[in-house]
Every structure is written in structure tokens, then in C-alpha cells.
Amino acid sequence: MSLQLDERQRAMLLEMGVRVWLPDASDPAALAVMPEAAETPERQLAQAMLARTLPGEARPTAPKPAMTVAPGPASLTALRAPRPDAATIAQLDWPTLQSAVSSCQACALCSSRKNTVFGVGATQARWLVVGEAPGEQEDLQAEPFMGQAGQLLDNMLKALGLRRDAQDAQAVYLTTALKCRPPANRNPLPDEVTQCASYLHRQVALLQPTVILAMGKIAAQALLQDSVTDLAATPLGKLRGQVHRHQGLPVVVTYQPAYLLRTPLDKAKAWADLCLARAVAAGTRD
Ligand code: SF4
């Protein structure tokens, strides 16, 4: 596969330190704030949960309104509430899903987050980029892929003619598999990935991207848990170089930007993965 790159894109790749795999020039290559109370996301979420209550069952408690949970064990105890079940999440619309995430306390990560990180970008984007979990900057700014790793990702995307702030054909939607920051940037626990995956799966279902770029093993695990045998024991390197499927949509696996900052020699492989994803998005590769 190949891309045609202009001078600006070549310069960006050089800035990334990507040199050896540059193709030559001849190579082709997101409710209105106050509508009726019945239409608020929180109300819709509550209705969705109540609708799933069977006769004779105790009704689940509706989640609290969207809020930022400040660190502190006392507030956590008072606010802790179950997450909607996966089947309920699978029926939520975009604003209600966002509200459910912002009030979620389904796993212990809610105890240390400053903000939930839902995602950023245009919901009509053809590209969906999924990272692993928010770090310190992402937690503070409530946006995925910030700091140096975010700058590297932005440069990688620019090399493909994509921008996180675009609303047109250059648009891309960025999110993470985990919506809350693990303390001290530790690796998310398997149960935390499982608990949070339903939110990501609903984002995918609503966005219907042309291609999904899964950056890092946790992102791959959240998306491919039903399609790859023995996924937890499969190294990321063995997931690269092929087109996987999630909800019937193509998924390309690559390294997370933070890893590439620590291991620049693997930028070449990441660029190859981006080229594969680009070919999938262009329809020249299934
Ligand atoms: S990481 Fe996901 S499942 Fe855990 S509290 Fe945050 S939003 Fe809920």
C-alpha cells in the first residue's frame, strides 16, 4: 500500500522521525441544554433502565446527573452507583451515553479520576482512533491523547490529512477504551477493561466509522475480545498487519503513541499500520 504525500506531510513525518518508509513522489497512494425535561440525557437513561425492568423485579436506581467526581473517599461512598447493564447501554443515544459515562461508578477507577474522558472529534468522522486509557493530562483536560503522546498522534494523523478539530473529510474521532484514568498510570485491570467496554462498543455502533485504529493492547482487547482467540496472551505485534472486525467494522491494531515515544524505532511499523488503515478507509483493502 502507499500514499501520495505533499511537502507539508513529508515534513511532518520527518518531524516524527519517520524516514525509511516514506513513499516516493510517484507512488500512488457530536441535547440542547434545556429542552423539555423528558428529553434530558439523564431522563432518557433512566427511562432506558426502567424499560428493561421485568415484572416483579426491583427497579434499578437511575444514575445521578453528569458530574465531575472530586477525589475523596467520603464523596465516593455517597455517589457510588451501578453502571447500566450492557444491553441498556447498547440502546442509548449519543448524549445519553455521554451522560452515563460521566456519572459512571462501575469500577474503582471512579475513585481517583478528576474527569471522565468520553472522546473528541466530529461524530460523522470516517476514522475512529481508540487509545488505551486517560493519563494525567487527559484526566485534567477531559480529552484523549494530550501531551507529547497527543502531539505525536496529531502529527501522524496530519501525515494522513486528518485533524482532530476537523469537521469535514479530514475529521477523526478520538477516544479511549477506558474512560477514567488508572491511578499512577498503572495498566488497567482486566475487569476494568470489561466494565468499560460497553461504552466503547456503543460509541462504535453510533459512529459507524469506516475504519477503527486501535492503539495499544488494551484498545485491542476492548474491541477484539469476541473475535480473537486467546487475545490476552497474544502479543500486540501478532495483532498488527491484518484487518480485524468489530461489529462488522474493520479494525487495524498498532502501537500507542506513548509507546512510540519510548521506542522510536517502532515508528516505522506504526506508519505501516496507518497505511493499512488508510487503504481500508479508501476501500482499496478489505
Ligand atoms: S473506567 Fe469506565 S467502567 Fe470504570 S468508572 Fe470509569 S467509566 Fe465507569
Coordinates of C-alpha atoms and ligand atoms in Angstrom, one line a residue:
M1 CA 0.0 0.0 0.0
S2 CA 1.1 3.5 -0.5
L3 CA 0.2 7.2 -0.1
Q4 CA 0.9 10.3 -2.0
L5 CA 2.3 12.9 0.4
D6 CA 2.7 16.5 -0.2
E7 CA 5.7 18.6 1.1
R8 CA 3.9 19.5 4.4
Q9 CA 3.0 15.9 5.1
R10 CA 6.6 14.8 4.4
A11 CA 7.8 17.5 6.7
M12 CA 5.5 16.2 9.5
L13 CA 6.7 12.7 9.0
L14 CA 10.3 13.8 9.2
E15 CA 9.4 15.6 12.5
M16 CA 8.0 12.3 13.8
G17 CA 11.3 10.7 12.9
V18 CA 9.7 8.7 10.2
R19 CA 12.1 8.4 7.3
V20 CA 12.7 4.9 6.0
W21 CA 9.3 4.1 4.8
L22 CA 8.3 7.4 3.1
P23 CA 6.8 6.6 -0.3
D24 CA 8.4 8.4 -3.2
A25 CA 6.5 11.1 -5.0
S26 CA 5.4 8.9 -7.8
D27 CA 3.9 6.3 -5.5
P28 CA 0.1 6.3 -5.6
A29 CA -1.1 6.1 -2.6
A30 CA -21.3 15.1 18.4
L31 CA -29.4 17.6 23.6
A32 CA -29.9 21.0 23.5
V33 CA -29.2 22.3 27.0
M34 CA -32.7 22.7 28.2
P35 CA -35.4 21.1 26.1
E36 CA -38.4 19.5 27.8
A37 CA -37.3 17.7 31.0
A38 CA -38.4 14.4 29.5
E39 CA -35.7 14.8 26.8
T40 CA -32.7 15.3 29.0
P41 CA -30.0 12.6 28.7
E42 CA -30.4 11.7 32.4
R43 CA -34.1 11.1 31.9
Q44 CA -33.6 9.1 28.8
L45 CA -31.1 6.9 30.6
A46 CA -33.4 6.4 33.5
Q47 CA -36.2 5.5 31.1
A48 CA -34.0 3.1 29.3
M49 CA -33.1 1.4 32.5
L50 CA -36.7 1.2 33.7
A51 CA -37.8 -0.2 30.4
R52 CA -35.6 -3.2 31.0
T53 CA -37.1 -4.0 34.4
L54 CA -39.0 -7.2 34.3
P55 CA -42.3 -7.6 36.2
G56 CA -41.6 -8.3 39.8
E57 CA -38.0 -7.1 39.6
A58 CA -36.8 -4.3 41.8
R59 CA -36.3 -1.2 39.6
P60 CA -32.7 -0.2 39.2
T61 CA -31.7 3.2 40.6
A62 CA -31.3 5.8 37.9
P63 CA -27.8 7.2 37.7
K64 CA -27.1 10.6 39.1
P65 CA -26.7 13.5 36.7
A66 CA -23.4 14.1 35.0
M67 CA -20.8 15.5 37.4
T68 CA -17.2 15.6 37.9
V69 CA -16.3 13.4 40.9
A70 CA -13.7 15.0 43.1
P71 CA -11.2 12.7 44.7
G72 CA -12.1 11.7 48.3
P73 CA -13.4 8.6 49.8
A74 CA -16.4 10.2 51.6
S75 CA -17.9 11.6 48.3
L76 CA -17.2 8.3 46.6
T77 CA -19.1 6.2 49.0
A78 CA -22.1 8.5 48.7
L79 CA -22.0 8.6 44.9
R80 CA -21.2 5.0 44.1
A81 CA -23.9 3.5 41.9
P82 CA -24.1 0.7 39.4
R83 CA -23.5 1.2 35.7
P84 CA -26.4 0.5 33.3
D85 CA -26.1 -3.1 32.0
A86 CA -24.6 -3.8 28.6
A87 CA -28.0 -4.3 26.9
T88 CA -29.2 -0.9 28.2
I89 CA -26.0 0.8 27.1
A90 CA -26.5 -0.7 23.7
Q91 CA -29.7 1.3 23.2
L92 CA -28.5 4.7 24.4
D93 CA -28.2 7.7 22.1
W94 CA -25.1 9.8 22.0
P95 CA -25.9 12.4 24.6
T96 CA -27.4 9.8 27.0
L97 CA -24.4 7.6 26.6
Q98 CA -22.1 10.6 27.4
S99 CA -24.2 11.3 30.5
A100 CA -24.0 7.7 31.6
V101 CA -20.2 7.7 31.3
S102 CA -19.8 11.0 33.2
S103 CA -21.8 9.6 36.2
C104 CA -20.4 6.0 36.0
Q105 CA -19.0 4.4 39.1
A106 CA -18.9 0.8 38.0
C107 CA -15.3 0.3 38.8
A108 CA -12.7 1.6 41.2
L109 CA -11.2 4.0 38.7
C110 CA -14.0 6.5 39.5
S111 CA -12.4 6.9 42.9
S112 CA -9.3 8.7 41.5
R113 CA -10.5 10.4 38.4
K114 CA -10.9 14.1 38.0
N115 CA -12.8 13.9 34.8
T116 CA -14.2 11.1 32.6
V117 CA -12.8 11.2 29.1
F118 CA -15.5 10.4 26.6
G119 CA -13.9 11.5 23.4
V120 CA -13.3 14.4 21.0
G121 CA -13.9 15.0 17.3
A122 CA -16.7 15.0 14.8
T123 CA -19.3 12.3 15.2
Q124 CA -19.5 12.0 11.4
A125 CA -15.8 11.2 11.1
R126 CA -14.8 8.2 9.0
W127 CA -11.9 7.4 11.3
L128 CA -12.2 6.3 14.9
V129 CA -9.0 6.2 16.9
V130 CA -9.1 4.3 20.2
G131 CA -6.4 4.6 22.8
E132 CA -5.9 2.7 26.0
A133 CA -6.8 4.9 29.0
P134 CA -6.5 8.6 30.0
G135 CA -3.3 9.7 31.6
E136 CA -2.7 12.7 33.8
Q137 CA -3.1 15.4 31.2
E138 CA -6.2 13.6 29.7
D139 CA -7.7 13.3 33.1
L140 CA -7.1 17.0 33.8
Q141 CA -8.4 18.2 30.4
A142 CA -11.1 15.6 29.8
E143 CA -9.8 15.0 26.4
P144 CA -7.9 11.9 25.0
F145 CA -4.4 12.0 23.5
M146 CA -2.9 15.1 25.2
G147 CA 0.7 16.0 26.0
Q148 CA 3.6 14.7 24.0
A149 CA 1.9 11.5 23.0
G150 CA -1.0 13.5 21.7
Q151 CA 1.3 15.7 19.7
L152 CA 2.8 12.7 18.1
L153 CA -0.6 11.3 17.3
D154 CA -1.6 14.6 15.8
N155 CA 1.5 14.6 13.6
M156 CA 0.8 11.0 12.5
L157 CA -2.8 12.0 11.6
K158 CA -1.7 15.1 9.8
A159 CA 0.5 13.0 7.7
L160 CA -2.6 11.3 6.5
G161 CA -4.5 14.5 6.1
L162 CA -6.6 14.1 9.3
R163 CA -7.2 16.5 12.2
R164 CA -8.9 16.1 15.5
D165 CA -10.6 19.5 15.1
A166 CA -11.8 19.0 11.6
Q167 CA -15.5 18.7 10.8
D168 CA -15.1 17.6 7.1
A169 CA -13.5 14.8 5.3
Q170 CA -10.4 15.3 7.4
A171 CA -12.3 14.6 10.6
V172 CA -11.3 11.9 13.1
Y173 CA -12.9 10.9 16.4
L174 CA -10.6 10.1 19.2
T175 CA -11.5 8.2 22.3
T176 CA -10.0 5.6 24.8
A177 CA -11.0 2.1 25.8
L178 CA -11.1 3.2 29.5
K179 CA -12.9 6.4 30.3
C180 CA -11.2 7.1 33.6
R181 CA -7.5 7.4 34.5
P182 CA -5.9 4.4 36.3
P183 CA -4.0 5.7 39.4
A184 CA -0.4 6.5 38.7
N185 CA -0.9 5.5 35.1
R186 CA -0.9 1.8 36.0
N187 CA -2.2 -0.7 33.5
P188 CA -5.9 -1.2 33.6
L189 CA -7.1 -4.4 35.2
P190 CA -9.0 -6.9 33.0
D191 CA -12.2 -6.3 35.0
E192 CA -11.9 -2.6 34.4
V193 CA -11.5 -3.1 30.7
T194 CA -14.5 -5.4 30.7
Q195 CA -16.6 -3.0 32.7
C196 CA -15.9 -0.1 30.4
A197 CA -16.0 -1.8 27.1
S198 CA -19.8 -1.5 26.7
Y199 CA -19.4 2.3 26.4
L200 CA -16.8 2.0 23.7
H201 CA -18.9 -0.6 21.9
R202 CA -21.9 1.8 21.9
Q203 CA -19.7 4.6 20.6
V204 CA -18.6 2.4 17.7
A205 CA -22.2 1.4 17.0
L206 CA -23.3 5.1 16.9
L207 CA -20.3 6.4 15.0
Q208 CA -20.2 3.7 12.4
P209 CA -16.7 4.6 11.3
T210 CA -15.1 3.4 8.0
V211 CA -12.1 2.3 9.9
I212 CA -11.1 1.9 13.5
L213 CA -7.5 2.3 14.6
A214 CA -6.8 0.5 17.9
M215 CA -3.7 1.9 19.5
G216 CA -2.2 -0.3 22.2
K217 CA -3.1 -3.7 23.6
I218 CA -5.8 -2.5 25.9
A219 CA -7.7 -0.9 23.0
A220 CA -7.3 -4.1 21.0
Q221 CA -8.6 -6.2 23.9
A222 CA -11.6 -4.0 24.3
L223 CA -12.5 -4.3 20.6
L224 CA -11.4 -7.8 19.7
Q225 CA -12.4 -9.8 22.8
D226 CA -15.1 -11.7 20.9
S227 CA -13.1 -12.2 17.7
V228 CA -9.5 -13.2 18.6
T229 CA -8.9 -16.5 20.4
D230 CA -6.7 -16.2 23.5
L231 CA -6.5 -12.5 23.0
A232 CA -5.0 -11.7 26.4
A233 CA -2.0 -13.9 25.7
T234 CA -1.5 -12.6 22.1
P235 CA 1.3 -10.0 21.8
L236 CA 0.3 -6.8 20.1
G237 CA 2.9 -7.5 17.4
K238 CA 0.9 -10.5 16.3
L239 CA -2.3 -8.4 16.0
R240 CA -0.7 -6.0 13.6
G241 CA -0.6 -6.3 9.9
Q242 CA -4.1 -7.6 9.4
V243 CA -7.7 -6.3 9.3
H244 CA -9.8 -7.4 12.3
R245 CA -13.5 -6.9 12.7
H246 CA -15.6 -5.4 15.5
Q247 CA -19.4 -5.2 14.9
G248 CA -18.5 -5.9 11.3
L249 CA -16.3 -2.8 11.0
P250 CA -12.6 -3.0 10.1
V251 CA -10.1 -2.7 13.0
V252 CA -6.4 -2.1 12.5
V253 CA -4.1 -2.6 15.5
T254 CA -1.0 -0.5 16.1
Y255 CA 1.2 0.8 18.9
Q256 CA 0.0 3.5 21.3
P257 CA 1.7 6.9 20.9
A258 CA 3.2 6.8 24.4
Y259 CA 5.0 3.6 23.5
L260 CA 6.3 5.1 20.3
L261 CA 7.8 8.0 22.2
R262 CA 9.8 5.4 24.3
T263 CA 10.5 3.2 21.3
P264 CA 11.0 5.4 18.2
L265 CA 12.4 2.5 16.2
D266 CA 8.8 1.1 16.0
K267 CA 7.5 4.3 14.4
A268 CA 8.2 2.6 11.1
K269 CA 5.8 -0.2 12.0
A270 CA 3.2 2.3 13.2
W271 CA 3.4 4.1 9.9
A272 CA 2.9 0.8 8.0
D273 CA -0.2 0.2 10.2
L274 CA -1.5 3.7 9.4
C275 CA -1.0 3.0 5.7
L276 CA -3.0 -0.2 6.1
A277 CA -5.8 1.7 7.9
R278 CA -5.7 4.4 5.1
A279 CA -6.1 1.7 2.5
V280 CA -9.1 0.3 4.4
A281 CA -10.6 3.7 4.7
A282 CA -10.1 4.3 1.0
G283 CA -11.7 1.0 0.1
T284 CA -8.6 -0.5 -1.5
R285 CA -8.2 -3.1 1.2
D286 CA -10.8 -5.2 2.9
Ligands
SF4_1 S1 -13.4 3.3 33.9 FE1 -15.3 3.0 32.7 S2 -16.4 1.5 33.9 FE2 -14.8 2.3 35.3 S3 -15.8 4.0 36.4 FE3 -14.8 4.9 34.6 S4 -16.5 5.0 33.0 FE4 -17.2 3.5 34.6

